[in-house]
mmCIF file of C-alpha atoms and ligand atoms in Angstrom:
data_model
loop_
_atom_site.group_PDB
_atom_site.id
_atom_site.type_symbol
_atom_site.label_atom_id
_atom_site.label_comp_id
_atom_site.label_asym_id
_atom_site.label_seq_id
_atom_site.Cartn_x
_atom_site.Cartn_y
_atom_site.Cartn_z
ATOM 1 C CA MET A 36 94.271 3.651 83.747
ATOM 2 C CA GLU A 37 91.330 0.519 82.858
ATOM 3 C CA PHE A 38 91.413 0.539 79.296
ATOM 4 C CA GLU A 39 88.095 -0.023 76.877
ATOM 5 C CA ARG A 40 87.516 -2.762 74.912
ATOM 6 C CA THR A 41 83.640 -4.307 73.984
ATOM 7 C CA ARG A 42 83.713 -8.229 72.349
ATOM 8 C CA LEU A 43 81.035 -8.149 69.362
ATOM 9 C CA VAL A 44 80.109 -11.635 67.985
ATOM 10 C CA ALA A 45 78.691 -11.668 64.391
ATOM 11 C CA GLU A 46 76.791 -14.666 63.847
ATOM 12 C CA MET A 47 75.723 -16.257 60.327
ATOM 13 C CA VAL A 48 75.662 -19.532 57.974
ATOM 14 C CA ALA A 49 78.706 -20.950 55.372
ATOM 15 C CA PRO A 50 77.580 -20.713 52.197
ATOM 16 C CA GLY A 51 77.368 -24.373 50.832
ATOM 17 C CA SER A 52 78.575 -26.201 54.331
ATOM 18 C CA GLY A 53 75.260 -24.139 56.581
ATOM 19 C CA GLU A 54 77.772 -23.981 58.994
ATOM 20 C CA LEU A 55 77.421 -21.407 61.373
ATOM 21 C CA ILE A 56 80.219 -19.015 61.659
ATOM 22 C CA ARG A 57 80.575 -16.366 64.942
ATOM 23 C CA THR A 58 83.211 -13.408 64.085
ATOM 24 C CA GLU A 59 84.718 -11.309 66.574
ATOM 25 C CA VAL A 60 85.006 -7.509 66.217
ATOM 26 C CA GLU A 61 86.767 -6.002 69.817
ATOM 27 C CA VAL A 62 85.746 -1.816 70.088
ATOM 28 C CA ARG A 63 88.432 -0.227 71.238
ATOM 29 C CA VAL A 64 88.157 3.135 73.042
ATOM 30 C CA ASP A 65 91.481 5.453 73.012
ATOM 31 C CA PRO A 66 91.928 6.422 76.480
ATOM 32 C CA LEU A 67 93.078 10.018 75.360
ATOM 33 C CA THR A 68 90.524 10.926 72.668
ATOM 34 C CA GLY A 69 88.038 8.289 73.578
ATOM 35 C CA HIS A 70 87.905 7.855 69.348
ATOM 36 C CA THR A 71 87.007 3.892 69.237
ATOM 37 C CA SER A 72 88.655 1.707 66.896
ATOM 38 C CA ARG A 73 88.048 -1.904 65.561
ATOM 39 C CA ILE A 74 90.465 -4.335 65.719
ATOM 40 C CA LEU A 75 89.513 -7.388 63.279
ATOM 41 C CA PRO A 76 90.735 -10.648 62.930
ATOM 42 C CA ASN A 77 93.810 -10.875 60.514
ATOM 43 C CA ARG A 78 92.018 -10.901 56.896
ATOM 44 C CA GLY A 79 95.093 -9.609 55.042
ATOM 45 C CA LEU A 80 93.709 -6.558 54.489
ATOM 46 C CA MET A 81 96.985 -4.280 54.276
ATOM 47 C CA PRO A 82 99.370 -6.789 51.396
ATOM 48 C CA PRO A 83 103.073 -6.247 51.579
ATOM 49 C CA ASN A 84 104.104 -4.547 48.960
ATOM 50 C CA ASP A 85 105.133 -5.932 45.043
ATOM 51 C CA PHE A 86 104.692 -2.574 43.154
ATOM 52 C CA ASP A 87 107.763 -1.904 41.224
ATOM 53 C CA LEU A 88 107.909 1.410 42.972
ATOM 54 C CA GLU A 89 111.126 2.075 41.165
ATOM 55 C CA ALA A 90 110.497 1.676 37.628
ATOM 56 C CA PHE A 91 107.336 4.105 38.831
ATOM 57 C CA ALA A 92 109.911 6.259 39.680
ATOM 58 C CA ARG A 93 111.735 6.594 36.714
ATOM 59 C CA GLU A 94 108.585 6.695 34.618
ATOM 60 C CA ASN A 95 107.552 10.374 36.436
ATOM 61 C CA GLU A 96 110.791 11.503 37.887
ATOM 62 C CA GLU A 97 111.276 13.688 34.324
ATOM 63 C CA ARG A 98 108.201 15.776 35.726
ATOM 64 C CA CYS A 99 109.172 17.149 39.212
ATOM 65 C CA PRO A 100 109.391 20.346 40.802
ATOM 66 C CA PHE A 101 111.206 19.048 43.885
ATOM 67 C CA CYS A 102 113.980 17.184 41.826
ATOM 68 C CA ALA A 103 117.667 18.768 41.473
ATOM 69 C CA GLY A 104 117.979 21.101 38.372
ATOM 70 C CA ARG A 105 114.316 21.529 38.861
ATOM 71 C CA ILE A 106 113.371 22.936 42.687
ATOM 72 C CA GLU A 107 115.184 25.856 42.489
ATOM 73 C CA ARG A 108 112.907 27.343 39.923
ATOM 74 C CA LEU A 109 109.422 26.036 40.030
ATOM 75 C CA THR A 110 108.845 26.165 43.639
ATOM 76 C CA PRO A 111 108.307 29.537 45.362
ATOM 77 C CA ASN A 112 110.107 31.164 48.720
ATOM 78 C CA LEU A 113 109.429 32.070 51.393
ATOM 79 C CA PRO A 114 108.167 35.690 52.405
ATOM 80 C CA PRO A 115 111.036 38.121 53.741
ATOM 81 C CA ALA A 116 109.057 38.179 56.746
ATOM 82 C CA VAL A 117 109.453 34.511 57.593
ATOM 83 C CA HIS A 118 113.146 33.922 56.140
ATOM 84 C CA PRO A 119 115.182 36.305 53.606
ATOM 85 C CA ALA A 120 116.785 33.751 52.072
ATOM 86 C CA GLY A 121 113.751 32.093 50.706
ATOM 87 C CA ARG A 122 114.703 28.291 50.989
ATOM 88 C CA MET A 123 115.724 26.739 54.501
ATOM 89 C CA VAL A 124 118.086 24.248 54.165
ATOM 90 C CA GLN A 125 119.794 21.756 56.624
ATOM 91 C CA GLY A 126 122.405 18.965 55.625
ATOM 92 C CA GLU A 127 120.777 17.529 51.728
ATOM 93 C CA ALA A 128 116.724 18.995 53.565
ATOM 94 C CA VAL A 129 115.612 21.838 51.664
ATOM 95 C CA LEU A 130 111.946 23.932 53.143
ATOM 96 C CA PHE A 131 109.679 25.842 51.049
ATOM 97 C CA PRO A 132 106.479 27.004 50.930
ATOM 98 C CA ASN A 133 103.563 24.684 49.769
ATOM 99 C CA LEU A 134 102.437 25.965 46.647
ATOM 100 C CA HIS A 135 99.025 24.485 47.282
ATOM 101 C CA ALA A 136 98.448 25.784 50.670
ATOM 102 C CA TYR A 137 96.274 24.324 53.327
ATOM 103 C CA SER A 138 97.251 26.993 56.037
ATOM 104 C CA SER A 139 98.272 30.477 56.337
ATOM 105 C CA HIS A 140 101.659 29.087 56.927
ATOM 106 C CA SER A 141 102.202 26.191 54.495
ATOM 107 C CA CYS A 142 105.695 24.452 53.699
ATOM 108 C CA VAL A 143 106.920 21.045 51.897
ATOM 109 C CA SER A 144 110.611 20.498 53.291
ATOM 110 C CA VAL A 145 112.182 17.248 51.471
ATOM 111 C CA TYR A 146 114.751 15.179 52.186
ATOM 112 C CA SER A 147 117.100 15.947 49.351
ATOM 113 C CA PRO A 148 116.911 17.109 45.412
ATOM 114 C CA ARG A 149 118.225 13.892 44.959
ATOM 115 C CA LEU A 150 116.332 11.445 45.985
ATOM 116 C CA HIS A 151 113.444 11.569 44.085
ATOM 117 C CA TYR A 152 113.717 7.531 45.366
ATOM 118 C CA LEU A 153 113.128 6.485 49.305
ATOM 119 C CA PRO A 154 112.185 4.009 50.476
ATOM 120 C CA LEU A 155 111.238 3.384 53.780
ATOM 121 C CA GLY A 156 114.290 0.937 54.091
ATOM 122 C CA ARG A 157 116.643 2.853 52.633
ATOM 123 C CA ILE A 158 115.878 6.407 54.737
ATOM 124 C CA THR A 159 118.541 7.615 57.429
ATOM 125 C CA GLU A 160 118.293 9.327 60.842
ATOM 126 C CA ARG A 161 120.277 12.087 59.180
ATOM 127 C CA LEU A 162 117.684 12.112 56.520
ATOM 128 C CA MET A 163 115.614 12.730 59.061
ATOM 129 C CA GLU A 164 116.955 14.858 61.036
ATOM 130 C CA ASP A 165 118.039 17.256 59.163
ATOM 131 C CA ASN A 166 114.675 17.023 57.640
ATOM 132 C CA LEU A 167 112.932 18.095 60.373
ATOM 133 C CA SER A 168 115.212 20.462 61.571
ATOM 134 C CA THR A 169 113.920 22.246 58.746
ATOM 135 C CA GLN A 170 110.345 22.120 60.096
ATOM 136 C CA VAL A 171 111.270 23.025 63.359
ATOM 137 C CA GLN A 172 113.655 26.432 62.219
ATOM 138 C CA TYR A 173 110.487 27.748 59.961
ATOM 139 C CA ALA A 174 107.877 26.872 62.369
ATOM 140 C CA LYS A 175 110.030 29.269 64.969
ATOM 141 C CA ALA A 176 110.464 31.760 62.182
ATOM 142 C CA VAL A 177 106.615 31.833 61.684
ATOM 143 C CA ILE A 178 105.804 32.551 65.148
ATOM 144 C CA GLY A 179 108.729 35.074 65.481
ATOM 145 C CA ALA A 180 106.968 36.481 62.094
ATOM 146 C CA ASP A 181 103.432 35.622 63.058
ATOM 147 C CA PRO A 182 102.852 35.391 66.726
ATOM 148 C CA GLU A 183 99.011 35.078 66.431
ATOM 149 C CA SER A 184 99.748 31.587 64.708
ATOM 150 C CA ARG A 185 100.476 29.329 67.772
ATOM 151 C CA TRP A 186 99.127 26.191 66.310
ATOM 152 C CA SER A 187 101.889 24.169 64.084
ATOM 153 C CA SER A 188 102.405 20.385 63.033
ATOM 154 C CA ILE A 189 104.733 18.272 61.070
ATOM 155 C CA ASN A 190 103.251 15.533 59.274
ATOM 156 C CA ALA A 191 103.609 13.238 55.495
ATOM 157 C CA ASN A 192 102.249 12.679 53.183
ATOM 158 C CA HIS A 193 104.676 9.381 51.899
ATOM 159 C CA MET A 194 103.682 7.637 48.352
ATOM 160 C CA LEU A 195 100.058 8.524 46.785
ATOM 161 C CA PRO A 196 97.772 6.283 49.113
ATOM 162 C CA SER A 197 98.012 8.459 51.997
ATOM 163 C CA GLY A 198 96.801 11.769 49.985
ATOM 164 C CA SER A 199 100.470 12.954 48.872
ATOM 165 C CA SER A 200 99.973 14.140 44.612
ATOM 166 C CA LEU A 201 103.583 14.177 44.509
ATOM 167 C CA PHE A 202 106.308 11.644 44.594
ATOM 168 C CA HIS A 203 109.355 12.397 45.874
ATOM 169 C CA PRO A 204 109.757 11.933 49.686
ATOM 170 C CA HIS A 205 109.014 15.282 51.872
ATOM 171 C CA LEU A 206 107.662 16.483 55.466
ATOM 172 C CA GLN A 207 104.588 18.880 55.630
ATOM 173 C CA GLY A 208 103.992 21.696 57.956
ATOM 174 C CA ILE A 209 101.335 23.734 58.538
ATOM 175 C CA ILE A 210 100.796 26.691 61.122
ATOM 176 C CA ASP A 211 97.721 28.611 62.101
ATOM 177 C CA VAL A 212 95.956 30.791 64.427
ATOM 178 C CA SER A 213 93.218 27.888 65.271
ATOM 179 C CA PRO A 214 93.695 24.029 65.935
ATOM 180 C CA THR A 215 92.729 21.172 63.715
ATOM 181 C CA THR A 216 90.448 18.643 65.223
ATOM 182 C CA LEU A 217 92.455 16.129 66.672
ATOM 183 C CA GLN A 218 95.339 19.123 68.338
ATOM 184 C CA ARG A 219 91.915 20.705 70.136
ATOM 185 C CA GLN A 220 90.796 17.144 71.315
ATOM 186 C CA LEU A 221 94.515 16.104 72.430
ATOM 187 C CA THR A 222 95.001 19.858 73.990
ATOM 188 C CA ASP A 223 92.014 19.180 76.046
ATOM 189 C CA VAL A 224 93.152 15.770 77.510
ATOM 190 C CA PRO A 225 93.981 16.883 81.697
ATOM 191 C CA ALA A 226 97.903 16.347 82.035
ATOM 192 C CA GLU A 227 97.340 13.238 84.530
ATOM 193 C CA ARG A 228 95.834 11.375 81.986
ATOM 194 C CA PHE A 229 98.316 10.847 79.418
ATOM 195 C CA ASP A 230 100.223 10.414 82.394
ATOM 196 C CA ASP A 231 98.474 8.405 83.538
ATOM 197 C CA TYR A 232 98.499 6.073 79.924
ATOM 198 C CA LEU A 233 102.028 6.308 79.565
ATOM 199 C CA ASP A 234 102.443 4.579 83.269
ATOM 200 C CA THR A 235 99.240 1.572 82.386
ATOM 201 C CA GLU A 236 100.846 1.735 78.843
ATOM 202 C CA ARG A 237 104.790 0.961 80.859
ATOM 203 C CA HIS A 238 103.376 -1.797 83.039
ATOM 204 C CA ALA A 239 101.502 -3.323 80.773
ATOM 205 C CA GLY A 240 104.368 -3.813 78.304
ATOM 206 C CA VAL A 241 102.682 -5.353 75.386
ATOM 207 C CA ARG A 242 102.386 -2.165 73.426
ATOM 208 C CA PHE A 243 105.530 -0.272 75.035
ATOM 209 C CA LEU A 244 108.438 -0.322 72.433
ATOM 210 C CA GLY A 245 110.739 1.918 74.621
ATOM 211 C CA ASN A 246 112.065 4.932 75.871
ATOM 212 C CA SER A 247 115.044 6.207 73.551
ATOM 213 C CA GLY A 248 115.470 9.347 76.949
ATOM 214 C CA ARG A 249 113.016 11.723 76.452
ATOM 215 C CA VAL A 250 110.630 10.521 74.139
ATOM 216 C CA HIS A 251 108.412 7.241 75.175
ATOM 217 C CA TRP A 252 107.522 4.697 71.397
ATOM 218 C CA LEU A 253 103.918 2.725 71.922
ATOM 219 C CA VAL A 254 102.436 1.620 69.440
ATOM 220 C CA SER A 255 98.305 2.090 69.814
ATOM 221 C CA PHE A 256 95.503 0.288 71.584
ATOM 222 C CA ALA A 257 92.685 2.303 69.712
ATOM 223 C CA PRO A 258 94.799 2.576 66.414
ATOM 224 C CA ILE A 259 93.240 4.841 64.202
ATOM 225 C CA ALA A 260 94.956 3.464 60.946
ATOM 226 C CA PRO A 261 97.498 0.756 59.949
ATOM 227 C CA ALA A 262 100.636 -1.011 62.848
ATOM 228 C CA GLU A 263 99.975 3.066 63.928
ATOM 229 C CA VAL A 264 103.106 4.497 65.959
ATOM 230 C CA ARG A 265 102.621 6.937 68.424
ATOM 231 C CA ALA A 266 105.139 8.781 71.001
ATOM 232 C CA PHE A 267 105.271 11.621 73.310
ATOM 233 C CA VAL A 268 107.186 14.264 75.134
ATOM 234 C CA PRO A 269 106.703 15.197 77.994
ATOM 235 C CA GLY A 270 108.151 18.467 79.223
ATOM 236 C CA LEU A 271 107.250 20.705 76.236
ATOM 237 C CA GLY A 272 104.009 21.016 73.585
ATOM 238 C CA SER A 273 104.926 22.619 70.705
ATOM 239 C CA PRO A 274 107.668 21.696 67.745
ATOM 240 C CA VAL A 275 108.864 24.901 68.416
ATOM 241 C CA GLU A 276 110.803 24.025 71.905
ATOM 242 C CA LEU A 277 112.293 21.534 70.427
ATOM 243 C CA ASP A 278 115.863 21.155 70.463
ATOM 244 C CA GLU A 279 118.582 19.304 68.357
ATOM 245 C CA ASP A 280 118.885 16.644 70.840
ATOM 246 C CA LEU A 281 114.818 15.903 71.184
ATOM 247 C CA VAL A 282 114.988 16.062 67.054
ATOM 248 C CA ALA A 283 117.804 14.150 67.013
ATOM 249 C CA GLU A 284 116.194 11.768 69.166
ATOM 250 C CA LEU A 285 112.588 11.417 67.775
ATOM 251 C CA ALA A 286 114.316 11.320 64.269
ATOM 252 C CA ASP A 287 115.974 8.040 65.195
ATOM 253 C CA GLY A 288 112.383 6.843 67.181
ATOM 254 C CA LEU A 289 110.968 7.438 63.482
ATOM 255 C CA VAL A 290 113.348 5.901 61.482
ATOM 256 C CA ALA A 291 112.706 2.470 63.434
ATOM 257 C CA THR A 292 109.211 2.908 62.849
ATOM 258 C CA LEU A 293 109.728 3.375 59.141
ATOM 259 C CA ASN A 294 112.751 0.445 58.654
ATOM 260 C CA SER A 295 110.249 -2.150 60.678
ATOM 261 C CA TYR A 296 107.558 -0.937 58.249
ATOM 262 C CA ALA A 297 109.938 -1.681 55.067
ATOM 263 C CA GLU A 298 110.550 -4.473 57.068
ATOM 264 C CA LEU A 299 106.491 -5.634 57.091
ATOM 265 C CA GLY A 300 106.321 -4.536 53.433
ATOM 266 C CA TYR A 301 105.275 -1.210 53.855
ATOM 267 C CA GLU A 302 105.759 1.246 51.695
ATOM 268 C CA SER A 303 103.161 5.279 52.535
ATOM 269 C CA PHE A 304 102.894 6.070 55.304
ATOM 270 C CA ASN A 305 101.140 9.092 57.101
ATOM 271 C CA LEU A 306 102.689 11.668 59.976
ATOM 272 C CA ALA A 307 101.058 14.004 62.415
ATOM 273 C CA MET A 308 103.441 15.566 65.304
ATOM 274 C CA TYR A 309 100.813 17.952 66.823
ATOM 275 C CA GLY A 310 101.906 21.096 68.425
ATOM 276 C CA ALA A 311 99.814 23.146 70.273
ATOM 277 C CA PRO A 312 100.644 26.016 71.500
ATOM 278 C CA PRO A 313 104.009 26.976 73.048
ATOM 279 C CA GLY A 314 103.864 27.732 76.722
ATOM 280 C CA THR A 315 100.578 24.782 76.936
ATOM 281 C CA LEU A 316 101.456 23.696 80.499
ATOM 282 C CA GLY A 317 100.744 19.825 81.098
ATOM 283 C CA TYR A 318 100.366 18.866 76.856
ATOM 284 C CA PRO A 319 103.557 16.420 76.441
ATOM 285 C CA LEU A 320 104.216 17.056 73.239
ATOM 286 C CA ASN A 321 103.472 13.561 70.899
ATOM 287 C CA LEU A 322 102.310 12.533 67.421
ATOM 288 C CA ARG A 323 100.946 9.878 65.253
ATOM 289 C CA ILE A 324 102.171 7.882 62.641
ATOM 290 C CA ALA A 325 101.112 4.840 60.544
ATOM 291 C CA CYS A 326 100.734 2.863 57.346
ATOM 292 C CA ARG A 327 98.926 3.371 54.521
ATOM 293 C CA SER A 328 97.633 0.779 52.093
ATOM 294 C CA ASN A 329 100.696 -0.070 48.887
ATOM 295 C CA LEU A 330 100.287 1.020 45.796
ATOM 296 C CA GLU A 331 98.910 -1.283 43.047
ATOM 297 C CA SER A 332 96.787 -0.897 39.898
ATOM 298 C CA PHE A 333 93.716 -2.904 41.843
ATOM 299 C CA TYR A 334 94.122 -1.598 45.775
ATOM 300 C CA ARG A 335 91.929 -0.964 48.805
ATOM 301 C CA SER A 336 92.276 1.931 50.287
ATOM 302 C CA ASP A 337 92.899 1.513 54.415
ATOM 303 C CA SER A 338 90.355 4.592 55.088
ATOM 304 C CA THR A 339 86.948 3.357 54.149
ATOM 305 C CA PHE A 340 83.519 4.728 55.308
ATOM 306 C CA LEU A 341 84.610 3.925 58.901
ATOM 307 C CA GLU A 342 87.627 6.315 59.131
ATOM 308 C CA ARG A 343 86.571 8.773 56.766
ATOM 309 C CA LEU A 344 83.172 9.151 57.643
ATOM 310 C CA HIS A 345 82.212 7.535 61.158
ATOM 311 C CA TRP A 346 86.277 8.603 62.399
ATOM 312 C CA GLU A 347 86.526 5.107 63.711
ATOM 313 C CA GLY A 348 89.188 2.806 62.874
ATOM 314 C CA ALA A 349 89.490 -0.695 61.615
ATOM 315 C CA VAL A 350 92.876 -2.363 61.354
ATOM 316 C CA ASP A 351 93.166 -6.387 60.721
ATOM 317 C CA LEU A 352 96.371 -5.969 62.601
ATOM 318 C CA ALA A 353 96.792 -6.501 66.347
ATOM 319 C CA PRO A 354 98.335 -3.582 67.880
ATOM 320 C CA GLU A 355 100.050 -5.849 70.453
ATOM 321 C CA ASP A 356 101.967 -7.903 67.439
ATOM 322 C CA VAL A 357 102.378 -4.959 65.168
ATOM 323 C CA ALA A 358 104.356 -4.206 68.564
ATOM 324 C CA GLU A 359 106.090 -7.504 68.505
ATOM 325 C CA ARG A 360 107.202 -7.852 65.523
ATOM 326 C CA ILE A 361 108.602 -4.167 66.334
ATOM 327 C CA ARG A 362 110.250 -3.676 69.004
ATOM 328 C CA ASP A 363 113.630 -4.923 68.294
ATOM 329 C CA ARG A 364 114.161 -1.790 66.671
ATOM 330 C CA PHE A 365 114.022 0.339 69.694
ATOM 331 C CA ARG A 366 115.680 -1.826 71.502
ATOM 332 C CA THR A 367 118.982 0.469 72.688
HETATM 333 ZN ZN1 ZN B 64 111.561 13.868 42.725
#
């Protein structure tokens, strides 16, 4: 597979010196969905975190509905048809409906009611695996109770810049009768194209991070967001088809990614695991995870008119550099 990229050159006269300045921007086409992304020269658009998150956590902890002592009283219960016990619990993780629903089935799962503050460097495989397990159990229960709702996804807004309205770290699941835009675009991709994309990336090596067993991990060629990592699970298409081993394998890769983000100085991220209806042939369950700007009083959002209104990524972290900096954590 040939990856498509075009080089654009901007010319201008420098203030003061009058010298001619040339800046190169590379436009890349995503091999799966065809969306385009701009790779900019490194301008320091994503500075490392220097905000005191721990002090901020202490300030807002007292009012947090997801903390131990309040979670039981302040969060809703699942309808009995989905789960008679009301909440799903696995290890320290607790799952309950999202009070502010985004879909007909919308849930929140905290890593732990005791972990109001959980920097990315401290997320463990155990915490992630238990939290992902509750999401898989939820998707199975919803599809059992409401078989028409076949489009499920597992997501995260982590820290305020990512769109999270609550500080307390959590995952979110949404399940509906119809797909989101990206779920629809991805399930329209022919099976051979996914294979071809993975083969090409594996052979090129510069963005490929590793194969952890049944899951392939790589850095996006045409990222929508900064430091974007993608994972593909060939052979199944929905989170409800994940077995315990695969949940553990996905958790390990996600934690490797998040611990790497912490090392790069990032503390906010978004995640989407795009499920297709169970039994969809040729569609590999896949996910995207990417950094968001850090929290600070005068911060630049990483999501601009390009990302929001043109659906075009623009990042100054070259995917190949990101792969180089985080690959060590994927070596087995
Ligand atoms: Zn809390």
